[in-house]
Amino acid sequence: MKALVAIKHSINAYVKPTVKTDGSGVDLSTVKMSMNPFDEIAVEEAVRLKEAGKISEIIVVSIGKANVTESLRKALGMGADRGIHVLTDEDMYPLAVARILKVLLEKEGANIVLMGKQSIDGDNNQASQMLSGMMGWSQAMFASKVEIDDGKAEVTREVDGGLETISVKLPTVISTDLRLNEPRNVTLPNLMKAKQKPIEEVALIDLNVGTQSKVSVLKVEEPVARTGGIKVDNVAELVQKLKEEARVI
């Protein structure tokens, strides 16, 4: 059984992003980039499923510019078998990502898709659900535990007030949540071995996929700076300020 894992090369989670001076977007020219943390969890889960004998091959896919290969190589170092790099300079929105993954899924014949529930830059949480709908596959979102057996996936997911366990038939699309696992550190020897693993480069134009977005960014602004707190002398003064100044009660 093949698994396709979609990963995104995004701003490092520990870097504070800055907005371009013209307000057209986030400045990516000098910031450190790395694999989206939710996608790293998806790669780790795929590797664990392969180690358990549930998956025979792991294919990692990423869409973007030349520097995307950094994240692909890390995924290969973690244990993925091969990579596919869809080359484009365009910014991809969820619908376009789902369309691209659909074409690659049909080409590769994978039975399961693992991907992070969202990217930490766009925060859309849409591509996995769209892909499931396009493929006509079952879906299990926000997974915190995954077990595969007898043509089914049993997935535990976090919901309001507790945990929910569902059983879905394969093929399926699973999106990963933070508590699913702890991704392994990639050792230097494994990184060196990853350089020998193949990464297929595919030009976006060759996939014949419509990627024009129906969403346009009008302006990007920094959030308003938080002001310092104040002290009050008594409860009555606190209630007054909540009513008259904060207007929350």
Short mmCIF file of N, CA and C in Angstrom, two decimals, residues 21-204:
data_model
loop_
_atom_site.label_atom_id
_atom_site.label_comp_id
_atom_site.label_asym_id
_atom_site.label_seq_id
_atom_site.Cartn_x
_atom_site.Cartn_y
_atom_site.Cartn_z
N THR A 21 6.77 46.44 3.22
CA THR A 21 6.48 47.86 3.41
C THR A 21 5.26 48.33 2.62
N ASP A 22 4.98 47.68 1.49
CA ASP A 22 3.83 48.08 0.69
C ASP A 22 2.53 47.37 1.11
N GLY A 23 2.63 46.51 2.14
CA GLY A 23 1.45 45.82 2.64
C GLY A 23 0.90 44.74 1.75
N SER A 24 1.70 44.29 0.78
CA SER A 24 1.21 43.30 -0.19
C SER A 24 1.32 41.87 0.32
N GLY A 25 2.03 41.65 1.40
CA GLY A 25 2.19 40.30 1.92
C GLY A 25 3.28 40.23 2.97
N VAL A 26 3.66 39.00 3.33
CA VAL A 26 4.71 38.78 4.31
C VAL A 26 6.06 38.72 3.60
N ASP A 27 7.06 39.35 4.17
CA ASP A 27 8.39 39.38 3.59
C ASP A 27 9.09 38.04 3.84
N LEU A 28 9.36 37.29 2.77
CA LEU A 28 10.01 35.98 2.89
C LEU A 28 11.46 36.00 2.43
N SER A 29 11.97 37.18 2.08
CA SER A 29 13.29 37.27 1.45
C SER A 29 14.43 36.87 2.36
N THR A 30 14.29 37.11 3.66
CA THR A 30 15.42 36.85 4.56
C THR A 30 15.07 35.90 5.71
N VAL A 31 13.86 35.39 5.77
CA VAL A 31 13.46 34.57 6.91
C VAL A 31 13.84 33.10 6.70
N LYS A 32 14.04 32.40 7.80
CA LYS A 32 14.34 30.97 7.75
C LYS A 32 13.07 30.21 7.41
N MET A 33 13.19 29.26 6.49
CA MET A 33 12.05 28.43 6.08
C MET A 33 12.30 26.98 6.50
N SER A 34 11.24 26.25 6.71
CA SER A 34 11.37 24.84 7.09
C SER A 34 10.05 24.12 6.81
N MET A 35 10.03 22.82 7.08
CA MET A 35 8.81 22.05 6.86
C MET A 35 7.73 22.48 7.84
N ASN A 36 6.53 22.64 7.33
CA ASN A 36 5.39 22.98 8.18
C ASN A 36 5.26 21.94 9.31
N PRO A 37 5.19 22.36 10.58
CA PRO A 37 5.19 21.41 11.71
C PRO A 37 4.11 20.34 11.62
N PHE A 38 2.90 20.68 11.20
CA PHE A 38 1.83 19.68 11.08
C PHE A 38 2.18 18.64 10.02
N ASP A 39 2.86 19.07 8.94
CA ASP A 39 3.24 18.14 7.88
C ASP A 39 4.38 17.23 8.34
N GLU A 40 5.25 17.75 9.20
CA GLU A 40 6.32 16.93 9.76
C GLU A 40 5.73 15.78 10.58
N ILE A 41 4.64 16.06 11.29
CA ILE A 41 3.94 15.02 12.04
C ILE A 41 3.35 13.99 11.09
N ALA A 42 2.85 14.45 9.93
CA ALA A 42 2.29 13.53 8.94
C ALA A 42 3.36 12.60 8.38
N VAL A 43 4.55 13.15 8.12
CA VAL A 43 5.66 12.32 7.63
C VAL A 43 6.04 11.28 8.67
N GLU A 44 6.15 11.71 9.92
CA GLU A 44 6.51 10.79 11.00
C GLU A 44 5.49 9.66 11.11
N GLU A 45 4.21 9.98 11.01
CA GLU A 45 3.18 8.94 11.13
C GLU A 45 3.27 7.95 9.97
N ALA A 46 3.54 8.46 8.77
CA ALA A 46 3.69 7.57 7.62
C ALA A 46 4.87 6.63 7.81
N VAL A 47 5.97 7.15 8.33
CA VAL A 47 7.16 6.32 8.57
C VAL A 47 6.86 5.25 9.62
N ARG A 48 6.14 5.63 10.66
CA ARG A 48 5.78 4.65 11.70
C ARG A 48 4.87 3.56 11.13
N LEU A 49 3.94 3.95 10.27
CA LEU A 49 3.06 2.95 9.65
C LEU A 49 3.86 2.02 8.73
N LYS A 50 4.87 2.56 8.08
CA LYS A 50 5.72 1.71 7.24
C LYS A 50 6.54 0.76 8.09
N GLU A 51 7.07 1.26 9.20
CA GLU A 51 7.85 0.41 10.10
C GLU A 51 6.99 -0.70 10.70
N ALA A 52 5.68 -0.43 10.83
CA ALA A 52 4.76 -1.44 11.36
C ALA A 52 4.27 -2.40 10.28
N GLY A 53 4.72 -2.20 9.04
CA GLY A 53 4.35 -3.08 7.95
C GLY A 53 3.00 -2.78 7.32
N LYS A 54 2.43 -1.61 7.62
CA LYS A 54 1.12 -1.25 7.08
C LYS A 54 1.23 -0.53 5.73
N ILE A 55 2.39 0.06 5.47
CA ILE A 55 2.62 0.83 4.24
C ILE A 55 3.89 0.31 3.60
N SER A 56 3.88 0.18 2.28
CA SER A 56 5.06 -0.33 1.58
C SER A 56 5.94 0.79 1.01
N GLU A 57 5.34 1.93 0.69
CA GLU A 57 6.11 3.03 0.08
C GLU A 57 5.52 4.37 0.50
N ILE A 58 6.42 5.32 0.76
CA ILE A 58 6.01 6.67 1.15
C ILE A 58 6.53 7.66 0.11
N ILE A 59 5.59 8.40 -0.48
CA ILE A 59 5.94 9.41 -1.48
C ILE A 59 5.60 10.77 -0.88
N VAL A 60 6.60 11.65 -0.79
CA VAL A 60 6.36 13.00 -0.26
C VAL A 60 6.25 13.97 -1.43
N VAL A 61 5.30 14.88 -1.33
CA VAL A 61 5.05 15.85 -2.40
C VAL A 61 5.08 17.25 -1.81
N SER A 62 5.73 18.15 -2.54
CA SER A 62 5.69 19.55 -2.14
C SER A 62 5.60 20.42 -3.38
N ILE A 63 4.99 21.57 -3.22
CA ILE A 63 4.73 22.49 -4.33
C ILE A 63 5.42 23.81 -4.03
N GLY A 64 6.20 24.31 -4.98
CA GLY A 64 6.81 25.61 -4.74
C GLY A 64 8.11 25.82 -5.48
N LYS A 65 8.89 26.77 -5.00
CA LYS A 65 10.14 27.17 -5.65
C LYS A 65 11.25 26.15 -5.37
N ALA A 66 12.44 26.47 -5.86
CA ALA A 66 13.57 25.54 -5.76
C ALA A 66 13.91 25.19 -4.32
N ASN A 67 13.74 26.13 -3.38
CA ASN A 67 14.15 25.88 -2.00
C ASN A 67 13.26 24.86 -1.29
N VAL A 68 12.16 24.46 -1.93
CA VAL A 68 11.27 23.44 -1.36
C VAL A 68 12.00 22.11 -1.14
N THR A 69 13.06 21.88 -1.92
CA THR A 69 13.81 20.62 -1.80
C THR A 69 14.40 20.43 -0.41
N GLU A 70 14.62 21.53 0.34
CA GLU A 70 15.14 21.40 1.71
C GLU A 70 14.18 20.57 2.57
N SER A 71 12.89 20.87 2.48
CA SER A 71 11.91 20.12 3.26
C SER A 71 11.74 18.71 2.71
N LEU A 72 11.82 18.55 1.39
CA LEU A 72 11.70 17.21 0.81
C LEU A 72 12.85 16.32 1.26
N ARG A 73 14.06 16.87 1.29
CA ARG A 73 15.22 16.09 1.75
C ARG A 73 15.09 15.71 3.22
N LYS A 74 14.54 16.60 4.02
CA LYS A 74 14.34 16.26 5.43
C LYS A 74 13.35 15.11 5.56
N ALA A 75 12.27 15.17 4.78
CA ALA A 75 11.28 14.09 4.82
C ALA A 75 11.89 12.77 4.38
N LEU A 76 12.75 12.81 3.37
CA LEU A 76 13.45 11.60 2.92
C LEU A 76 14.40 11.10 4.00
N GLY A 77 15.03 12.03 4.71
CA GLY A 77 15.90 11.65 5.82
C GLY A 77 15.15 11.02 6.97
N MET A 78 13.88 11.39 7.14
CA MET A 78 13.06 10.79 8.20
C MET A 78 12.64 9.38 7.85
N GLY A 79 12.65 9.05 6.54
CA GLY A 79 12.30 7.68 6.16
C GLY A 79 11.41 7.54 4.95
N ALA A 80 11.01 8.66 4.33
CA ALA A 80 10.22 8.58 3.10
C ALA A 80 11.08 7.98 1.98
N ASP A 81 10.44 7.38 0.99
CA ASP A 81 11.18 6.66 -0.05
C ASP A 81 11.57 7.53 -1.24
N ARG A 82 10.70 8.41 -1.65
CA ARG A 82 11.01 9.28 -2.78
C ARG A 82 10.15 10.54 -2.71
N GLY A 83 10.58 11.55 -3.48
CA GLY A 83 9.86 12.81 -3.43
C GLY A 83 9.42 13.28 -4.80
N ILE A 84 8.41 14.14 -4.80
CA ILE A 84 7.94 14.80 -6.02
C ILE A 84 7.90 16.30 -5.73
N HIS A 85 8.60 17.07 -6.55
CA HIS A 85 8.63 18.52 -6.40
C HIS A 85 7.90 19.15 -7.57
N VAL A 86 6.75 19.76 -7.29
CA VAL A 86 5.99 20.47 -8.32
C VAL A 86 6.52 21.91 -8.35
N LEU A 87 7.24 22.21 -9.42
CA LEU A 87 7.93 23.50 -9.52
C LEU A 87 6.98 24.61 -9.96
N THR A 88 6.93 25.67 -9.16
CA THR A 88 6.14 26.86 -9.51
C THR A 88 6.57 28.02 -8.64
N ASP A 89 6.46 29.22 -9.17
CA ASP A 89 6.71 30.44 -8.40
C ASP A 89 5.42 31.05 -7.88
N GLU A 90 4.29 30.44 -8.25
CA GLU A 90 2.99 30.97 -7.83
C GLU A 90 2.71 30.61 -6.36
N ASP A 91 1.95 31.47 -5.71
CA ASP A 91 1.43 31.13 -4.38
C ASP A 91 0.21 30.25 -4.57
N MET A 92 0.21 29.10 -3.92
CA MET A 92 -0.86 28.13 -4.09
C MET A 92 -1.90 28.26 -2.97
N TYR A 93 -3.15 28.35 -3.36
CA TYR A 93 -4.24 28.35 -2.41
C TYR A 93 -4.81 26.93 -2.29
N PRO A 94 -5.57 26.64 -1.22
CA PRO A 94 -6.00 25.26 -0.95
C PRO A 94 -6.64 24.53 -2.13
N LEU A 95 -7.51 25.21 -2.89
CA LEU A 95 -8.18 24.54 -4.00
C LEU A 95 -7.18 24.09 -5.06
N ALA A 96 -6.20 24.95 -5.35
CA ALA A 96 -5.17 24.58 -6.33
C ALA A 96 -4.32 23.43 -5.81
N VAL A 97 -3.99 23.46 -4.53
CA VAL A 97 -3.21 22.37 -3.93
C VAL A 97 -3.96 21.06 -4.05
N ALA A 98 -5.25 21.06 -3.75
CA ALA A 98 -6.06 19.84 -3.84
C ALA A 98 -6.11 19.32 -5.26
N ARG A 99 -6.24 20.22 -6.23
CA ARG A 99 -6.28 19.79 -7.63
C ARG A 99 -4.96 19.15 -8.06
N ILE A 100 -3.85 19.74 -7.63
CA ILE A 100 -2.54 19.18 -7.97
C ILE A 100 -2.35 17.81 -7.34
N LEU A 101 -2.71 17.69 -6.07
CA LEU A 101 -2.56 16.40 -5.38
C LEU A 101 -3.45 15.33 -6.01
N LYS A 102 -4.61 15.71 -6.48
CA LYS A 102 -5.52 14.76 -7.14
C LYS A 102 -4.85 14.16 -8.38
N VAL A 103 -4.23 15.01 -9.19
CA VAL A 103 -3.55 14.52 -10.39
C VAL A 103 -2.43 13.56 -10.02
N LEU A 104 -1.65 13.92 -9.01
CA LEU A 104 -0.52 13.07 -8.59
C LEU A 104 -1.01 11.76 -7.98
N LEU A 105 -2.11 11.82 -7.23
CA LEU A 105 -2.68 10.61 -6.65
C LEU A 105 -3.12 9.63 -7.73
N GLU A 106 -3.77 10.14 -8.74
CA GLU A 106 -4.23 9.28 -9.83
C GLU A 106 -3.05 8.69 -10.59
N LYS A 107 -1.97 9.43 -10.67
CA LYS A 107 -0.77 8.93 -11.35
C LYS A 107 -0.05 7.87 -10.53
N GLU A 108 0.07 8.10 -9.23
CA GLU A 108 0.86 7.22 -8.36
C GLU A 108 0.08 6.02 -7.84
N GLY A 109 -1.24 6.12 -7.79
CA GLY A 109 -2.04 5.02 -7.30
C GLY A 109 -1.91 4.78 -5.80
N ALA A 110 -1.73 5.85 -5.04
CA ALA A 110 -1.62 5.72 -3.58
C ALA A 110 -2.98 5.40 -2.97
N ASN A 111 -2.96 4.76 -1.79
CA ASN A 111 -4.19 4.35 -1.12
C ASN A 111 -4.55 5.24 0.06
N ILE A 112 -3.57 6.02 0.52
CA ILE A 112 -3.80 6.84 1.70
C ILE A 112 -3.01 8.14 1.55
N VAL A 113 -3.63 9.23 1.98
CA VAL A 113 -2.97 10.54 1.99
C VAL A 113 -2.86 11.01 3.42
N LEU A 114 -1.67 11.44 3.80
CA LEU A 114 -1.45 12.04 5.10
C LEU A 114 -0.94 13.46 4.88
N MET A 115 -1.51 14.41 5.59
CA MET A 115 -1.06 15.80 5.48
C MET A 115 -1.43 16.54 6.75
N GLY A 116 -0.69 17.60 7.05
CA GLY A 116 -1.00 18.40 8.22
C GLY A 116 -2.39 19.02 8.10
N LYS A 117 -3.04 19.22 9.23
CA LYS A 117 -4.40 19.76 9.19
C LYS A 117 -4.41 21.19 8.66
N GLN A 118 -3.29 21.91 8.76
CA GLN A 118 -3.20 23.27 8.26
C GLN A 118 -1.74 23.67 8.18
N SER A 119 -1.46 24.71 7.42
CA SER A 119 -0.11 25.27 7.41
C SER A 119 -0.08 26.45 8.36
N ILE A 120 1.05 26.69 8.99
CA ILE A 120 1.11 27.73 10.01
C ILE A 120 1.20 29.12 9.40
N ASP A 121 1.33 29.22 8.07
CA ASP A 121 1.32 30.55 7.45
C ASP A 121 -0.09 30.92 6.98
N GLY A 122 -0.71 30.06 6.16
CA GLY A 122 -2.04 30.36 5.66
C GLY A 122 -3.15 30.06 6.66
N ASP A 123 -2.95 29.01 7.49
CA ASP A 123 -3.95 28.62 8.50
C ASP A 123 -5.32 28.32 7.91
N ASN A 124 -5.36 27.81 6.68
CA ASN A 124 -6.65 27.64 6.01
C ASN A 124 -7.42 26.40 6.46
N ASN A 125 -6.71 25.27 6.65
CA ASN A 125 -7.38 24.03 7.04
C ASN A 125 -8.47 23.66 6.03
N GLN A 126 -8.09 23.60 4.74
CA GLN A 126 -9.07 23.32 3.70
C GLN A 126 -8.62 22.26 2.69
N ALA A 127 -7.33 22.19 2.40
CA ALA A 127 -6.85 21.36 1.29
C ALA A 127 -7.19 19.89 1.46
N SER A 128 -7.07 19.36 2.67
CA SER A 128 -7.33 17.93 2.88
C SER A 128 -8.79 17.59 2.64
N GLN A 129 -9.69 18.44 3.12
CA GLN A 129 -11.12 18.18 2.91
C GLN A 129 -11.48 18.30 1.43
N MET A 130 -10.92 19.29 0.74
CA MET A 130 -11.19 19.46 -0.69
C MET A 130 -10.70 18.25 -1.48
N LEU A 131 -9.50 17.77 -1.13
CA LEU A 131 -8.94 16.61 -1.83
C LEU A 131 -9.82 15.38 -1.63
N SER A 132 -10.30 15.17 -0.42
CA SER A 132 -11.18 14.04 -0.15
C SER A 132 -12.44 14.10 -1.01
N GLY A 133 -13.02 15.31 -1.11
CA GLY A 133 -14.22 15.47 -1.92
C GLY A 133 -13.97 15.23 -3.39
N MET A 134 -12.84 15.73 -3.89
CA MET A 134 -12.51 15.54 -5.31
C MET A 134 -12.28 14.08 -5.66
N MET A 135 -11.64 13.34 -4.75
CA MET A 135 -11.34 11.94 -5.00
C MET A 135 -12.52 11.02 -4.70
N GLY A 136 -13.49 11.52 -3.95
CA GLY A 136 -14.59 10.65 -3.52
C GLY A 136 -14.14 9.66 -2.47
N TRP A 137 -13.12 10.04 -1.69
CA TRP A 137 -12.57 9.17 -0.65
C TRP A 137 -13.14 9.55 0.71
N SER A 138 -13.01 8.62 1.66
CA SER A 138 -13.35 8.94 3.04
C SER A 138 -12.32 9.92 3.60
N GLN A 139 -12.67 10.57 4.70
CA GLN A 139 -11.74 11.50 5.33
C GLN A 139 -11.80 11.37 6.83
N ALA A 140 -10.65 11.63 7.46
CA ALA A 140 -10.55 11.64 8.92
C ALA A 140 -9.63 12.80 9.30
N MET A 141 -10.22 13.86 9.78
CA MET A 141 -9.47 15.08 10.03
C MET A 141 -9.04 15.19 11.49
N PHE A 142 -7.96 15.93 11.73
CA PHE A 142 -7.45 16.25 13.08
C PHE A 142 -7.09 14.99 13.88
N ALA A 143 -6.38 14.09 13.24
CA ALA A 143 -6.07 12.81 13.87
C ALA A 143 -5.07 12.95 15.01
N SER A 144 -5.38 12.34 16.15
CA SER A 144 -4.43 12.26 17.25
C SER A 144 -3.98 10.82 17.49
N LYS A 145 -4.58 9.87 16.73
CA LYS A 145 -4.14 8.47 16.77
C LYS A 145 -4.64 7.80 15.50
N VAL A 146 -3.78 7.01 14.86
CA VAL A 146 -4.13 6.33 13.61
C VAL A 146 -3.74 4.87 13.69
N GLU A 147 -4.69 3.98 13.39
CA GLU A 147 -4.42 2.55 13.30
C GLU A 147 -5.04 2.03 12.00
N ILE A 148 -4.26 1.26 11.25
CA ILE A 148 -4.72 0.74 9.96
C ILE A 148 -4.72 -0.79 10.00
N ASP A 149 -5.86 -1.36 9.59
CA ASP A 149 -5.95 -2.82 9.56
C ASP A 149 -7.16 -3.24 8.74
N ASP A 150 -7.00 -4.29 7.96
CA ASP A 150 -8.11 -4.92 7.23
C ASP A 150 -8.87 -3.93 6.34
N GLY A 151 -8.11 -3.12 5.61
CA GLY A 151 -8.74 -2.19 4.67
C GLY A 151 -9.44 -1.01 5.29
N LYS A 152 -9.20 -0.78 6.58
CA LYS A 152 -9.84 0.34 7.27
C LYS A 152 -8.80 1.11 8.09
N ALA A 153 -9.12 2.36 8.36
CA ALA A 153 -8.30 3.18 9.26
C ALA A 153 -9.17 3.58 10.45
N GLU A 154 -8.69 3.30 11.64
CA GLU A 154 -9.38 3.73 12.85
C GLU A 154 -8.65 4.96 13.37
N VAL A 155 -9.35 6.06 13.42
CA VAL A 155 -8.72 7.35 13.73
C VAL A 155 -9.39 7.97 14.94
N THR A 156 -8.57 8.33 15.92
CA THR A 156 -9.05 9.09 17.07
C THR A 156 -8.77 10.56 16.82
N ARG A 157 -9.79 11.38 17.03
CA ARG A 157 -9.66 12.80 16.75
C ARG A 157 -10.21 13.62 17.90
N GLU A 158 -9.63 14.79 18.08
CA GLU A 158 -10.07 15.67 19.16
C GLU A 158 -11.29 16.47 18.72
N VAL A 159 -12.30 16.46 19.57
CA VAL A 159 -13.52 17.24 19.32
C VAL A 159 -13.81 18.04 20.59
N ASP A 160 -14.76 18.96 20.48
CA ASP A 160 -15.13 19.75 21.65
C ASP A 160 -15.59 18.82 22.78
N GLY A 161 -14.90 18.90 23.89
CA GLY A 161 -15.33 18.12 25.05
C GLY A 161 -14.71 16.75 25.17
N GLY A 162 -13.83 16.35 24.27
CA GLY A 162 -13.21 15.04 24.43
C GLY A 162 -12.64 14.48 23.14
N LEU A 163 -12.66 13.15 23.03
CA LEU A 163 -12.09 12.45 21.88
C LEU A 163 -13.18 11.65 21.17
N GLU A 164 -13.04 11.56 19.86
CA GLU A 164 -13.97 10.78 19.04
C GLU A 164 -13.16 9.80 18.21
N THR A 165 -13.58 8.54 18.18
CA THR A 165 -12.90 7.53 17.36
C THR A 165 -13.82 7.11 16.24
N ILE A 166 -13.30 7.22 15.01
CA ILE A 166 -14.10 6.85 13.83
C ILE A 166 -13.36 5.79 13.03
N SER A 167 -14.11 5.03 12.26
CA SER A 167 -13.54 4.02 11.37
C SER A 167 -13.90 4.40 9.94
N VAL A 168 -12.88 4.52 9.08
CA VAL A 168 -13.12 4.89 7.68
C VAL A 168 -12.49 3.85 6.77
N LYS A 169 -13.13 3.64 5.63
CA LYS A 169 -12.61 2.70 4.65
C LYS A 169 -11.48 3.33 3.84
N LEU A 170 -10.51 2.51 3.47
CA LEU A 170 -9.47 2.95 2.56
C LEU A 170 -9.99 2.85 1.13
N PRO A 171 -9.59 3.73 0.23
CA PRO A 171 -8.60 4.80 0.40
C PRO A 171 -9.18 5.96 1.20
N THR A 172 -8.29 6.73 1.84
CA THR A 172 -8.74 7.80 2.71
C THR A 172 -7.73 8.94 2.75
N VAL A 173 -8.22 10.10 3.19
CA VAL A 173 -7.37 11.27 3.42
C VAL A 173 -7.40 11.56 4.91
N ILE A 174 -6.22 11.62 5.52
CA ILE A 174 -6.11 11.87 6.97
C ILE A 174 -5.29 13.14 7.18
N SER A 175 -5.82 14.05 7.99
CA SER A 175 -5.04 15.23 8.37
C SER A 175 -4.59 15.09 9.82
N THR A 176 -3.37 15.50 10.10
CA THR A 176 -2.74 15.23 11.38
C THR A 176 -2.78 16.42 12.31
N ASP A 177 -2.99 16.12 13.60
CA ASP A 177 -3.01 17.15 14.64
C ASP A 177 -1.73 17.06 15.46
N LEU A 178 -1.54 18.02 16.35
CA LEU A 178 -0.27 18.13 17.08
C LEU A 178 0.03 16.93 17.96
N ARG A 179 -0.98 16.35 18.57
CA ARG A 179 -0.74 15.30 19.56
C ARG A 179 -0.66 13.90 18.97
N LEU A 180 -0.58 13.79 17.66
CA LEU A 180 -0.49 12.47 17.03
C LEU A 180 0.83 11.78 17.35
N ASN A 181 1.93 12.52 17.28
CA ASN A 181 3.24 11.94 17.55
C ASN A 181 4.28 13.03 17.77
N GLU A 182 5.48 12.61 18.07
CA GLU A 182 6.62 13.52 18.19
C GLU A 182 7.60 13.17 17.08
N PRO A 183 7.76 14.05 16.07
CA PRO A 183 8.65 13.73 14.95
C PRO A 183 10.07 13.46 15.39
N ARG A 184 10.70 12.49 14.77
CA ARG A 184 12.08 12.11 15.09
C ARG A 184 13.07 13.14 14.60
N ASN A 185 14.22 13.19 15.27
CA ASN A 185 15.32 14.01 14.78
C ASN A 185 16.00 13.29 13.63
N VAL A 186 16.36 14.04 12.60
CA VAL A 186 17.02 13.45 11.45
C VAL A 186 18.53 13.49 11.68
N THR A 187 19.15 12.33 11.72
CA THR A 187 20.58 12.27 11.96
C THR A 187 21.36 12.62 10.68
N LEU A 188 22.61 13.00 10.86
CA LEU A 188 23.45 13.36 9.72
C LEU A 188 23.60 12.19 8.73
N PRO A 189 23.85 10.96 9.20
CA PRO A 189 23.94 9.83 8.25
C PRO A 189 22.67 9.66 7.42
N ASN A 190 21.50 9.84 8.06
CA ASN A 190 20.24 9.70 7.31
C ASN A 190 20.05 10.84 6.32
N LEU A 191 20.52 12.03 6.68
CA LEU A 191 20.46 13.14 5.73
C LEU A 191 21.35 12.88 4.52
N MET A 192 22.50 12.26 4.77
CA MET A 192 23.41 11.92 3.66
C MET A 192 22.78 10.85 2.77
N LYS A 193 22.12 9.87 3.39
CA LYS A 193 21.43 8.84 2.60
C LYS A 193 20.29 9.44 1.79
N ALA A 194 19.63 10.47 2.36
CA ALA A 194 18.50 11.09 1.68
C ALA A 194 18.92 11.73 0.37
N LYS A 195 20.18 12.13 0.28
CA LYS A 195 20.67 12.76 -0.96
C LYS A 195 20.69 11.77 -2.12
N GLN A 196 20.70 10.47 -1.79
CA GLN A 196 20.71 9.45 -2.83
C GLN A 196 19.30 9.04 -3.26
N LYS A 197 18.29 9.48 -2.49
CA LYS A 197 16.92 9.12 -2.83
C LYS A 197 16.40 10.07 -3.91
N PRO A 198 15.56 9.57 -4.81
CA PRO A 198 15.13 10.39 -5.96
C PRO A 198 14.07 11.43 -5.60
N ILE A 199 14.22 12.61 -6.19
CA ILE A 199 13.19 13.64 -6.16
C ILE A 199 12.84 13.99 -7.60
N GLU A 200 11.63 13.67 -7.98
CA GLU A 200 11.18 13.94 -9.34
C GLU A 200 10.68 15.39 -9.44
N GLU A 201 11.19 16.13 -10.40
CA GLU A 201 10.75 17.50 -10.61
C GLU A 201 9.67 17.52 -11.70
N VAL A 202 8.55 18.14 -11.38
CA VAL A 202 7.43 18.23 -12.30
C VAL A 202 7.06 19.70 -12.44
N ALA A 203 7.04 20.20 -13.67
CA ALA A 203 6.61 21.58 -13.90
C ALA A 203 5.10 21.66 -13.73
N LEU A 204 4.65 22.68 -13.04
CA LEU A 204 3.22 22.84 -12.80
C LEU A 204 2.43 22.85 -14.10
#
